[in-house]
Short mmCIF file of C-alpha atoms in Angstrom, two decimals:
data_model
loop_
_atom_site.label_atom_id
_atom_site.label_comp_id
_atom_site.label_asym_id
_atom_site.label_seq_id
_atom_site.Cartn_x
_atom_site.Cartn_y
_atom_site.Cartn_z
CA MET A 14 -55.84 -34.50 -53.89
CA ARG A 15 -53.39 -32.59 -52.75
CA THR A 16 -50.90 -30.72 -55.13
CA ARG A 17 -47.74 -29.52 -54.73
CA PRO A 18 -46.59 -25.71 -54.87
CA HIS A 19 -44.23 -25.48 -57.60
CA PHE A 20 -41.17 -23.40 -56.62
CA SER A 21 -38.06 -22.37 -59.48
CA ALA A 22 -35.24 -22.73 -58.28
CA GLU A 23 -34.63 -19.12 -57.56
CA ASP A 24 -37.77 -19.41 -55.52
CA LEU A 25 -36.15 -21.46 -53.92
CA LEU A 26 -32.89 -19.79 -52.94
CA ALA A 27 -34.63 -16.48 -52.24
CA ARG A 28 -36.85 -18.32 -49.63
CA LEU A 29 -33.52 -19.98 -48.13
CA GLN A 30 -32.25 -17.01 -47.78
CA ALA A 31 -34.45 -15.56 -46.04
CA ARG A 32 -35.05 -18.19 -43.42
CA CYS A 33 -30.75 -17.11 -43.41
CA THR A 34 -31.56 -13.71 -42.39
CA THR A 35 -33.93 -14.86 -40.17
CA ALA A 36 -32.41 -16.88 -38.56
CA LEU A 37 -29.08 -14.85 -38.25
CA ALA A 38 -31.60 -11.83 -36.63
CA ALA A 39 -32.68 -14.30 -34.05
CA LEU A 40 -29.39 -15.37 -33.02
CA SER A 41 -28.08 -11.64 -33.12
CA LEU A 42 -31.21 -10.92 -30.56
CA GLY A 43 -30.32 -14.07 -28.65
CA LEU A 44 -26.33 -13.26 -28.41
CA ALA A 45 -27.47 -10.05 -27.54
CA LEU A 46 -29.54 -10.77 -25.11
CA GLY A 47 -27.64 -13.59 -23.39
CA SER A 48 -24.78 -11.27 -22.54
CA ALA A 49 -26.56 -8.36 -21.52
CA ALA A 50 -27.81 -11.09 -19.11
CA GLN A 51 -24.29 -11.85 -18.40
CA ALA A 52 -22.70 -8.83 -18.21
CA GLU A 53 -19.70 -9.18 -16.14
CA THR A 54 -20.12 -7.17 -12.26
CA VAL A 55 -17.45 -6.03 -9.94
CA LEU A 56 -18.19 -6.99 -6.42
CA VAL A 57 -16.38 -5.22 -3.55
CA SER A 58 -16.05 -6.25 0.41
CA ASN A 59 -16.56 -2.36 2.46
CA GLU A 60 -15.17 -3.23 5.98
CA LYS A 61 -16.49 -0.03 7.50
CA GLY A 62 -19.45 0.27 5.40
CA ASN A 63 -20.62 -3.16 6.55
CA SER A 64 -21.68 -3.83 2.93
CA ILE A 65 -21.13 -4.96 -1.22
CA THR A 66 -20.64 -2.44 -3.49
CA ILE A 67 -22.07 -3.71 -6.91
CA LEU A 68 -20.62 -2.26 -10.21
CA ASP A 69 -21.41 -2.98 -13.51
CA GLY A 70 -18.09 -4.31 -15.18
CA ASP A 71 -18.78 -2.43 -18.55
CA SER A 72 -19.66 0.95 -17.75
CA LEU A 73 -18.82 0.99 -13.73
CA LYS A 74 -21.72 2.08 -12.42
CA VAL A 75 -22.67 1.10 -9.01
CA LEU A 76 -26.03 -0.59 -9.54
CA HIS A 77 -25.68 -2.16 -6.25
CA THR A 78 -25.22 -1.61 -2.18
CA VAL A 79 -25.85 -4.62 -0.13
CA PRO A 80 -26.09 -5.00 3.54
CA VAL A 81 -24.36 -7.76 5.06
CA GLY A 82 -23.00 -8.93 8.21
CA GLN A 83 -20.09 -6.48 10.42
CA ARG A 84 -16.82 -6.07 8.83
CA PRO A 85 -16.72 -7.66 5.63
CA ARG A 86 -13.79 -8.80 4.40
CA GLY A 87 -12.14 -12.15 2.22
CA ILE A 88 -15.07 -12.55 -0.68
CA VAL A 89 -14.81 -15.80 -3.11
CA LEU A 90 -17.78 -16.36 -5.45
CA SER A 91 -19.55 -20.09 -5.60
CA LYS A 92 -18.10 -22.35 -8.50
CA ASP A 93 -21.19 -22.18 -10.03
CA ARG A 94 -20.99 -17.91 -9.21
CA LYS A 95 -24.45 -17.86 -7.71
CA PHE A 96 -23.49 -16.92 -4.82
CA LEU A 97 -20.52 -14.39 -2.88
CA TYR A 98 -19.67 -16.37 0.37
CA ILE A 99 -18.09 -12.80 2.39
CA CYS A 100 -16.32 -13.27 5.87
CA ALA A 101 -18.27 -11.61 7.93
CA SER A 102 -15.03 -11.33 10.75
CA ASP A 103 -16.59 -9.39 13.25
CA ASP A 104 -19.94 -11.47 13.57
CA ASP A 105 -17.63 -14.61 13.36
CA GLN A 106 -19.83 -16.09 10.74
CA ILE A 107 -19.58 -16.36 6.61
CA ASP A 108 -22.37 -15.09 4.91
CA VAL A 109 -23.58 -16.31 1.41
CA LEU A 110 -25.49 -13.98 -1.03
CA ASP A 111 -27.43 -14.90 -3.11
CA LEU A 112 -26.43 -13.33 -6.47
CA ASP A 113 -29.67 -13.60 -8.28
CA ASN A 114 -31.64 -11.81 -5.91
CA LEU A 115 -29.06 -10.61 -3.58
CA GLN A 116 -30.57 -11.86 -0.66
CA LEU A 117 -28.32 -13.13 1.84
CA ASN A 118 -29.26 -17.08 2.32
CA ALA A 119 -28.31 -18.58 6.10
CA PRO A 120 -24.29 -18.23 6.81
CA LEU A 121 -21.78 -20.42 6.87
CA PRO A 122 -19.80 -21.21 10.37
CA SER A 123 -16.12 -20.57 9.68
CA GLY A 124 -14.58 -20.27 13.16
CA HIS A 125 -13.36 -17.08 15.26
CA ASP A 126 -12.89 -14.35 13.25
CA PRO A 127 -12.79 -15.26 9.77
CA GLU A 128 -10.41 -12.27 7.55
CA THR A 129 -9.98 -14.14 4.04
CA PHE A 130 -10.55 -17.65 2.79
CA ALA A 131 -10.33 -19.95 -0.34
CA LEU A 132 -12.31 -22.02 -2.21
CA HIS A 133 -10.88 -25.91 -3.26
CA PRO A 134 -11.26 -26.15 -7.47
CA ASP A 135 -14.07 -28.90 -5.95
CA GLY A 136 -16.31 -25.85 -5.26
CA GLU A 137 -17.18 -27.74 -1.84
CA HIS A 138 -15.37 -26.66 0.77
CA LEU A 139 -13.74 -23.30 1.67
CA TYR A 140 -10.52 -23.10 4.07
CA VAL A 141 -10.76 -20.13 5.94
CA SER A 142 -7.82 -18.26 7.91
CA ASN A 143 -9.11 -17.67 11.67
CA GLU A 144 -7.11 -14.52 12.57
CA ASP A 145 -7.56 -14.49 16.96
CA SER A 146 -6.84 -18.14 16.92
CA SER A 147 -4.65 -19.79 14.86
CA LEU A 148 -6.40 -22.56 13.13
CA VAL A 149 -7.16 -22.91 9.66
CA SER A 150 -11.14 -24.35 9.75
CA ILE A 151 -12.48 -26.02 6.96
CA VAL A 152 -16.37 -25.59 6.10
CA ASP A 153 -17.87 -28.31 4.27
CA ILE A 154 -20.79 -25.74 1.70
CA ALA A 155 -22.95 -28.32 1.23
CA THR A 156 -23.12 -29.66 5.50
CA ARG A 157 -23.03 -26.39 6.41
CA GLN A 158 -20.75 -28.04 9.04
CA VAL A 159 -16.91 -27.05 9.97
CA VAL A 160 -15.65 -30.60 8.97
CA GLY A 161 -11.35 -29.43 10.15
CA GLU A 162 -9.19 -27.58 11.68
CA ILE A 163 -6.49 -27.29 11.34
CA ALA A 164 -3.06 -25.37 13.65
CA VAL A 165 -1.08 -23.07 12.20
CA GLY A 166 1.08 -20.63 12.97
CA VAL A 167 -0.09 -16.78 14.79
CA GLU A 168 -2.51 -14.47 13.62
CA PRO A 169 -2.69 -16.80 10.02
CA GLU A 170 -4.22 -14.46 7.03
CA GLY A 171 -3.79 -15.27 3.25
CA MET A 172 -5.37 -18.30 2.09
CA ALA A 173 -4.69 -20.59 -1.37
CA VAL A 174 -5.03 -23.51 -2.74
CA SER A 175 -3.09 -25.23 -5.27
CA PRO A 176 -4.82 -25.06 -8.51
CA ASP A 177 -4.97 -29.34 -8.26
CA GLY A 178 -6.73 -29.13 -4.92
CA LYS A 179 -4.17 -31.03 -3.43
CA TRP A 180 -2.39 -28.34 -1.42
CA ILE A 181 -3.03 -25.58 0.96
CA VAL A 182 -1.04 -22.46 1.31
CA ASN A 183 -1.73 -20.39 4.59
CA THR A 184 0.72 -17.49 5.61
CA SER A 185 0.59 -16.29 9.20
CA GLU A 186 1.26 -12.57 9.90
CA THR A 187 3.14 -13.24 13.44
CA THR A 188 5.08 -15.92 12.72
CA ASN A 189 6.20 -14.32 9.57
CA MET A 190 5.55 -17.44 7.78
CA ALA A 191 3.99 -19.42 4.46
CA HIS A 192 2.35 -22.52 6.11
CA PHE A 193 1.99 -25.72 3.09
CA LEU A 194 -0.85 -27.66 4.05
CA ASP A 195 -1.30 -31.56 2.58
CA ASN A 196 -4.78 -31.45 1.81
CA ALA A 197 -5.51 -35.23 2.04
CA THR A 198 -3.99 -35.46 5.67
CA HIS A 199 -5.09 -31.88 6.97
CA THR A 200 -0.99 -31.40 7.97
CA VAL A 201 1.75 -28.94 7.59
CA VAL A 202 3.79 -30.62 5.35
CA ALA A 203 6.12 -27.50 5.24
CA ASN A 204 6.72 -24.21 7.46
CA VAL A 205 8.96 -21.03 5.15
CA LEU A 206 10.14 -17.98 6.59
CA VAL A 207 9.21 -15.58 4.78
CA ASP A 208 9.85 -11.72 5.25
CA SER A 209 7.26 -9.51 7.83
CA ARG A 210 4.24 -9.82 8.60
CA PRO A 211 2.70 -11.81 5.34
CA ARG A 212 -0.60 -10.92 3.67
CA HIS A 213 -1.54 -13.00 0.95
CA ALA A 214 -0.80 -15.96 -0.95
CA GLU A 215 -1.20 -16.96 -5.06
CA TRP A 216 -0.32 -19.88 -6.50
CA THR A 217 0.39 -19.50 -10.25
CA SER A 218 -2.16 -21.06 -12.72
CA ASP A 219 0.28 -24.08 -13.48
CA GLY A 220 0.98 -24.89 -9.33
CA LYS A 221 4.39 -24.54 -10.12
CA GLU A 222 5.01 -21.83 -7.83
CA VAL A 223 3.77 -19.52 -4.99
CA TRP A 224 4.29 -15.69 -4.28
CA VAL A 225 3.80 -14.52 -0.57
CA SER A 226 3.17 -10.87 0.31
CA SER A 227 5.24 -9.63 3.36
CA GLU A 228 3.38 -6.10 4.47
CA ILE A 229 6.49 -4.62 6.86
CA GLY A 230 8.91 -6.58 4.97
CA GLY A 231 7.92 -4.73 1.39
CA THR A 232 8.64 -8.29 -0.21
CA VAL A 233 7.44 -11.05 -2.34
CA SER A 234 8.69 -14.17 -1.94
CA VAL A 235 8.22 -16.91 -4.45
CA ILE A 236 8.36 -20.25 -3.64
CA ASP A 237 8.74 -23.63 -5.34
CA GLY A 238 5.49 -25.37 -5.02
CA ALA A 239 7.16 -29.01 -4.86
CA THR A 240 10.16 -28.27 -3.03
CA HIS A 241 9.49 -25.61 -0.93
CA ARG A 242 12.09 -23.41 -1.51
CA ILE A 243 12.01 -19.40 -1.62
CA ILE A 244 13.25 -19.19 -5.41
CA HIS A 245 13.14 -15.34 -5.82
CA LYS A 246 12.45 -12.24 -3.67
CA ILE A 247 11.17 -9.54 -5.20
CA SER A 248 11.27 -6.19 -3.59
CA PHE A 249 10.07 -2.32 -4.63
CA ALA A 250 11.56 0.96 -4.53
CA VAL A 251 9.21 3.76 -5.79
CA PRO A 252 10.86 7.17 -6.40
CA GLY A 253 9.93 9.40 -3.71
CA ILE A 254 9.04 7.12 -1.80
CA PRO A 255 9.80 6.11 1.91
CA LYS A 256 10.21 2.51 2.07
CA GLN A 257 8.15 1.85 5.42
CA ALA A 258 5.50 3.03 2.97
CA ILE A 259 5.68 0.23 0.26
CA GLN A 260 4.22 -2.38 1.97
CA ALA A 261 3.38 -5.59 -0.54
CA VAL A 262 -0.29 -7.13 0.05
CA GLY A 263 -2.64 -8.42 -2.62
CA ILE A 264 -1.13 -10.09 -5.48
CA VAL A 265 -2.37 -11.44 -8.70
CA LEU A 266 -1.11 -13.58 -12.10
CA THR A 267 -2.25 -13.21 -15.21
CA ARG A 268 -3.43 -17.24 -16.50
CA ASP A 269 -0.45 -17.44 -18.80
CA ARG A 270 1.87 -16.24 -16.36
CA LYS A 271 3.31 -13.49 -18.06
CA LEU A 272 2.58 -10.97 -15.58
CA ALA A 273 2.01 -9.82 -12.09
CA PHE A 274 0.42 -7.39 -10.22
CA VAL A 275 1.07 -6.60 -6.50
CA ALA A 276 -0.87 -4.14 -4.50
CA LEU A 277 1.49 -1.94 -2.40
CA GLY A 278 -0.80 -0.48 0.33
CA PRO A 279 -0.17 3.16 1.56
CA SER A 280 2.11 4.02 -1.26
CA ASN A 281 -0.83 4.00 -3.56
CA ARG A 282 1.28 2.28 -5.87
CA VAL A 283 0.48 -1.24 -7.83
CA ALA A 284 3.44 -2.46 -9.07
CA VAL A 285 3.39 -4.60 -12.86
CA ILE A 286 6.11 -7.43 -12.69
CA ASP A 287 7.28 -9.48 -15.49
CA ALA A 288 6.22 -13.00 -13.61
CA ARG A 289 8.98 -14.90 -14.94
CA THR A 290 12.00 -12.98 -15.15
CA TYR A 291 10.58 -11.30 -11.38
CA GLY A 292 11.45 -7.96 -12.70
CA VAL A 293 9.07 -4.83 -11.60
CA ILE A 294 8.40 -2.94 -15.09
CA LYS A 295 6.74 -0.11 -13.62
CA TYR A 296 4.34 1.63 -11.20
CA LEU A 297 1.39 3.00 -11.47
CA LEU A 298 -0.59 5.72 -9.01
CA VAL A 299 -3.94 4.39 -7.50
CA GLY A 300 -5.87 5.05 -5.10
CA GLN A 301 -4.94 5.67 -1.07
CA ARG A 302 -3.88 2.09 0.19
CA VAL A 303 -4.22 -0.18 -2.31
CA TRP A 304 -4.96 -3.40 -0.92
CA ASN A 305 -6.54 -6.19 -2.90
CA LEU A 306 -6.53 -6.99 -6.76
CA ALA A 307 -9.17 -8.60 -9.21
CA PHE A 308 -9.06 -9.35 -13.00
CA ASN A 309 -12.35 -8.83 -15.23
CA SER A 310 -12.73 -12.69 -17.13
CA ASP A 311 -10.62 -11.94 -19.77
CA GLU A 312 -7.86 -10.07 -17.91
CA SER A 313 -8.22 -6.68 -19.76
CA ARG A 314 -9.33 -5.16 -16.56
CA LEU A 315 -7.99 -5.48 -13.04
CA PHE A 316 -9.64 -3.64 -10.03
CA THR A 317 -7.48 -2.50 -7.00
CA THR A 318 -9.33 -2.09 -3.82
CA ASN A 319 -8.07 1.23 -1.88
CA GLY A 320 -9.16 1.77 1.66
CA VAL A 321 -8.48 5.15 2.53
CA SER A 322 -9.74 7.15 -0.61
CA ASP A 323 -12.69 4.62 -0.35
CA ASP A 324 -12.56 3.78 -4.32
CA ILE A 325 -12.01 1.65 -6.33
CA SER A 326 -9.00 1.96 -9.55
CA VAL A 327 -9.65 0.14 -12.81
CA ILE A 328 -6.62 -0.53 -14.35
CA ASP A 329 -5.44 -1.21 -18.44
CA VAL A 330 -3.82 -4.42 -18.50
CA ARG A 331 -2.79 -4.00 -22.00
CA LYS A 332 -2.13 -0.38 -21.78
CA LEU A 333 -0.63 -0.64 -18.36
CA ARG A 334 -2.86 2.78 -17.38
CA VAL A 335 -4.96 3.50 -14.22
CA ILE A 336 -8.34 4.72 -16.29
CA LYS A 337 -11.13 5.34 -13.75
CA SER A 338 -11.74 5.68 -10.13
CA VAL A 339 -15.08 4.99 -8.70
CA THR A 340 -16.14 5.63 -5.32
CA VAL A 341 -17.53 3.02 -3.48
CA GLY A 342 -18.43 2.23 0.07
CA ASP A 343 -16.33 3.05 3.10
CA GLN A 344 -13.12 1.14 3.48
CA PRO A 345 -13.44 -1.41 0.27
CA TRP A 346 -11.04 -3.70 0.87
CA GLY A 347 -11.95 -7.28 -1.09
CA VAL A 348 -12.62 -7.32 -4.75
CA VAL A 349 -14.21 -10.49 -7.28
CA VAL A 350 -15.47 -10.14 -10.71
CA ARG A 351 -18.72 -12.00 -11.70
CA PRO A 352 -18.61 -13.14 -15.32
CA MET B 461 -11.39 12.81 15.35
CA MET B 462 -9.89 15.64 17.76
CA ARG B 463 -12.98 14.48 19.84
CA HIS B 464 -11.63 11.57 20.53
CA ARG B 465 -7.93 12.76 20.42
CA HIS B 466 -8.60 14.54 24.22
CA LEU B 467 -10.26 11.89 25.02
CA ALA B 468 -7.30 9.68 24.74
CA LEU B 469 -4.97 12.27 25.98
CA ALA B 470 -7.40 12.73 28.67
CA ILE B 471 -6.80 8.92 29.59
CA LEU B 472 -3.33 8.98 29.04
CA CYS B 473 -2.82 11.79 32.01
CA LEU B 474 -4.72 8.87 34.22
CA LEU B 475 -2.32 6.29 34.03
CA PRO B 476 1.06 5.97 35.68
CA ARG B 477 4.04 7.01 34.28
CA LEU B 478 6.44 4.56 34.75
CA ALA B 479 9.86 4.04 32.76
CA VAL B 480 9.38 0.66 30.39
CA ALA B 481 10.85 -0.93 27.88
CA ALA B 482 10.63 -0.97 24.27
CA PRO B 483 8.99 -3.82 23.40
CA PRO B 484 10.81 -6.25 20.81
CA GLY B 485 10.58 -5.04 16.57
CA ALA B 486 10.45 -3.12 13.80
CA ASP B 487 8.90 -0.22 15.17
CA PRO B 488 9.83 -0.26 18.68
CA GLY B 489 7.00 2.16 20.99
CA TRP B 490 4.42 1.73 18.35
CA PRO B 491 1.04 0.51 19.65
CA CYS B 492 -0.86 0.29 16.31
CA ARG B 493 -1.84 -2.51 14.03
CA GLN B 494 -1.47 -0.35 11.27
CA PRO B 495 1.67 -0.55 9.92
CA LEU B 496 3.92 3.08 11.16
CA VAL B 497 4.43 5.46 8.35
CA THR B 498 5.40 9.00 9.32
CA SER B 499 5.14 11.27 6.83
CA VAL B 500 3.35 10.85 3.56
CA SER B 501 5.45 12.21 0.42
CA ALA B 502 4.38 13.85 -2.28
CA ALA B 503 4.97 11.05 -4.94
CA MET B 504 2.42 8.87 -2.63
CA ILE B 505 -0.36 10.70 -3.97
CA TRP B 506 0.77 13.94 -6.14
CA ASP B 507 0.97 13.62 -9.95
CA GLY B 508 0.78 16.92 -11.23
CA PRO B 509 3.95 19.38 -11.20
CA PRO B 510 7.13 19.05 -9.60
CA LEU B 511 7.22 20.74 -6.59
CA ASP B 512 10.74 21.41 -6.65
CA HIS B 513 10.73 25.20 -8.30
CA ILE B 514 7.76 26.69 -6.99
CA GLY B 515 9.01 29.39 -4.12
CA ASP B 516 7.24 29.34 -0.32
CA TRP B 517 3.97 28.57 -0.52
CA ARG B 518 3.55 31.02 2.17
CA SER B 519 4.64 33.92 0.02
CA GLU B 520 1.13 33.51 -1.80
CA PRO B 521 -1.50 35.21 0.19
CA ALA B 522 -4.55 33.31 -1.43
CA VAL B 523 -2.80 29.91 -0.80
CA SER B 524 -1.56 30.52 2.39
CA ALA B 525 -4.99 31.38 3.29
CA LEU B 526 -6.45 28.62 1.69
CA VAL B 527 -3.70 26.24 3.64
CA ALA B 528 -4.20 27.56 6.91
CA LYS B 529 -8.25 26.89 6.06
CA LEU B 530 -7.45 23.14 4.90
CA ALA B 531 -5.04 22.47 7.68
CA SER B 532 -7.95 23.58 10.60
CA GLU B 533 -8.94 20.12 11.84
CA ASP B 534 -12.58 22.38 12.73
CA VAL B 535 -12.77 22.20 8.98
CA SER B 536 -15.04 19.37 7.66
CA ILE B 537 -14.19 17.87 4.12
CA ASP B 538 -17.44 19.47 2.26
CA ALA B 539 -16.13 22.91 3.58
CA GLY B 540 -12.58 22.09 3.04
CA LYS B 541 -13.71 21.30 -0.92
CA ALA B 542 -15.36 24.38 -1.43
CA ALA B 543 -12.97 26.98 -0.07
CA ILE B 544 -10.85 24.55 -2.92
CA ALA B 545 -13.73 25.30 -5.10
CA ARG B 546 -13.68 29.60 -4.32
CA PHE B 547 -10.05 29.25 -4.77
CA LEU B 548 -9.99 27.27 -8.09
CA ARG B 549 -12.61 30.15 -9.24
CA SER B 550 -10.22 33.09 -8.08
CA ARG B 551 -7.88 34.93 -10.42
CA LEU B 552 -4.27 33.46 -9.94
CA ALA B 553 -1.27 35.27 -11.96
CA ASN B 554 -0.06 32.09 -12.47
CA ARG B 555 -2.21 28.75 -12.17
CA ARG B 556 -0.10 25.69 -12.40
CA ARG B 557 2.09 27.27 -9.57
CA SER B 558 -0.35 28.32 -7.37
CA ILE B 559 -2.28 25.18 -6.96
CA SER B 560 0.96 23.13 -7.28
CA ARG B 561 2.15 25.40 -3.94
CA ALA B 562 -1.21 24.86 -2.58
CA PHE B 563 -1.09 21.67 -2.66
CA ALA B 564 2.53 21.82 -1.13
CA GLY B 565 1.57 24.02 1.72
CA LEU B 566 -1.53 20.86 2.38
CA LEU B 567 1.12 18.48 2.01
CA GLU B 568 3.28 20.56 4.60
CA GLU B 569 0.58 21.04 7.05
CA SER B 570 -0.83 17.59 7.11
CA ASN B 571 2.43 15.76 7.68
CA GLN B 572 3.21 18.37 11.07
CA ALA B 573 -0.54 16.90 12.36
CA ARG B 574 0.49 13.23 11.25
CA MET B 575 3.95 13.48 13.11
CA ARG B 576 1.77 14.95 16.14
CA ALA B 577 -0.54 12.43 16.11
CA ILE B 578 2.07 9.97 16.48
CA ASP B 579 3.59 11.01 19.33
CA ASP B 580 0.52 11.12 21.28
CA ILE B 581 -0.08 7.49 20.36
CA GLU B 582 3.17 6.49 20.98
CA MET B 583 2.82 8.07 24.47
CA LEU B 584 -0.78 6.05 24.88
CA GLY B 585 1.40 3.31 23.69
CA GLN B 586 4.20 3.62 26.40
CA ARG B 587 2.21 4.39 29.07
CA GLN B 588 -0.28 1.09 28.45
CA ARG B 589 2.88 -1.15 28.96
CA SER B 590 3.23 0.69 31.77
CA LEU B 591 -0.16 -0.49 33.23
CA ALA B 592 0.21 -3.67 32.18
CA ASP B 593 3.79 -3.90 34.11
CA VAL B 594 1.73 -2.11 37.28
CA ILE B 595 -0.89 -5.08 36.94
CA ALA B 596 1.36 -7.91 36.07
CA GLY B 597 2.81 -6.63 39.77
CA LEU B 598 -0.96 -6.51 41.02
CA THR B 599 -1.57 -10.08 39.97
CA ALA B 600 1.46 -11.53 41.47
CA GLU B 601 0.92 -9.85 44.46
CA LYS B 602 -2.49 -10.98 44.69
CA ASP B 603 -2.12 -14.58 43.83
CA LYS B 604 0.70 -14.68 46.12
CA ALA B 605 -1.75 -13.81 49.04
CA GLY B 606 -4.47 -15.92 47.23
CA ALA B 607 -7.87 -15.93 49.46
CA SER B 608 -6.75 -13.98 52.37
CA ALA B 609 -5.78 -11.05 49.46
CA ALA B 610 -6.45 -7.86 51.12
CA PRO B 611 -9.93 -5.90 49.28
CA ASP B 612 -8.07 -3.27 48.68
CA LEU B 613 -5.13 -4.88 46.72
CA VAL B 614 -8.12 -6.82 44.78
CA GLU B 615 -9.68 -3.17 44.52
CA ARG B 616 -6.49 -1.98 42.85
CA TRP B 617 -5.80 -4.57 40.48
CA ASN B 618 -9.87 -4.47 39.56
CA PHE B 619 -9.54 -0.53 38.33
CA ALA B 620 -5.73 -1.48 36.71
CA ARG B 621 -7.62 -3.87 34.73
CA GLN B 622 -10.42 -1.66 33.59
CA THR B 623 -8.44 1.43 33.18
CA TYR B 624 -6.09 -1.27 30.61
CA TYR B 625 -8.92 -2.24 28.65
CA GLN B 626 -10.78 1.35 28.36
CA ALA B 627 -7.07 2.29 27.44
CA GLN B 628 -6.76 -0.50 24.83
CA ARG B 629 -10.15 0.99 22.91
CA THR B 630 -9.01 4.55 23.02
CA ILE B 631 -5.64 3.40 21.28
CA LEU B 632 -7.65 1.09 18.58
CA TYR B 633 -9.46 4.97 17.85
CA ALA B 634 -5.98 6.94 17.83
CA CYS B 635 -4.34 3.98 15.55
CA GLU B 636 -7.01 5.41 12.54
CA MET B 637 -5.93 9.36 12.75
CA PRO B 638 -2.86 8.64 10.44
CA ALA B 639 -5.41 7.19 7.54
CA GLY B 640 -7.85 10.04 8.95
CA LEU B 641 -5.33 12.30 7.66
CA ASP B 642 -4.68 10.51 4.93
CA GLN B 643 -8.20 10.44 3.45
CA ARG B 644 -8.57 14.65 3.92
CA LEU B 645 -5.29 14.98 2.74
CA GLY B 646 -6.02 12.60 -0.33
CA VAL B 647 -9.61 14.30 -0.98
CA PHE B 648 -8.30 17.89 -0.69
CA ALA B 649 -5.39 17.03 -3.36
CA ARG B 650 -7.69 15.16 -5.46
CA GLU B 651 -9.71 18.60 -5.70
CA LEU B 652 -6.68 20.97 -6.88
CA ARG B 653 -5.02 18.38 -8.88
CA ALA B 654 -8.58 18.98 -11.01
CA GLY B 655 -7.94 22.51 -11.30
CA LEU B 656 -4.55 22.01 -13.32
CA PRO B 657 -4.80 23.75 -16.43
#
């Protein structure tokens, strides 16, 4: 007959504490391994280098430089963040980079000369601007087919999908318009005239506004997402810098809609804007010809691509200060952060 | 870059000189996709001391010698960086002022090179528009003649078109020249800025 060992209350408490300590240690180790495995990486497309530079989001060290197709510009992460879609403009295709093994998978079709694109919130469709053919191509990722084409203005460029996935905005550089497309019917429902050479469109996180930058006009038009009317136009003036050098390009907005950041091209400045009053708070000096922008996942850092100085600038969002620049490849263009 | 510039100018000389109207747009005569920026100001790349009261950069021999070296297109970026490193290691009576003067001289020389590049590009654009007019005239003449177009006319039409497309490639190269100057200026400005006390 087996007898149960006898433990006093003190013994039981000591054993329980020991188990808890072991469990907490294991949990800590697991968390540590987990955070190491899930460290953020910054991905940059190098337009002339024909490569993607991958940096560690914390140490900002370059981890890998991966050769990809010709003239990579727009880049976007897949919904599950396992793949990077890359507009290989001169190859007329979308490269698909597996971010776990850094191998290129079979490319997706894109239409002619893809420059930028946007991923639908469903993660299944890409909306691609085909610069030379005045079209927006809709790519079904699973079937690898172009499932629709929508005629827009001359030289389409900026692409943005509304947070609810119902509306697509495309900008056309030569027609100087932001085109609002109904995603259900694939038709243009409104054309909004903005300043010269609109480059980038960005929805606010609540879907109420679309911000459109104009490179030559040097302005940002804030458009009501429902009425399609311009409700504000933001201009920029940096002391000591000629107006023609202030060229608005990339835009990002914080999720809480408090701040916006606008890349101002060869003025080498990023404008910080109060997104509620539309007033410019300050200008940050970054690298040369600042083009596109991306936050890290908690929006504590902002990364900028600088096409002439071949580097990225890192901005501390809370302090609104540039904290570092890191050399990447030849003519950096697009940037995303993989959580 | 200089080779491309000479090639561009050589092709230019082969093109006919014809008066043409400037195309509509914000920058008439500017054939590049990159928006025209006629000059770079200190504020665009320099966050060092103000340049208002530093005197003439040419008055300091070490500075003017450095600027002359950096301004030469035959000096590579690496050689320029090495020259700046030597300058920063040398005994400078007023280090802050000397470095600021060096940047002021570098900026002035770079802007002069930029103006020359812009003049060349605008000339290329004007010649290209002239050639386009010539091609349009030859095309109309050839279409009118139809199948009975003279071989000489067809040959001239082909030659004009080939020349046009070759020149277009040259313009693409030439349009990169201002960015090349900016890149060089930026590298040297950062090297100088790092030497400030």
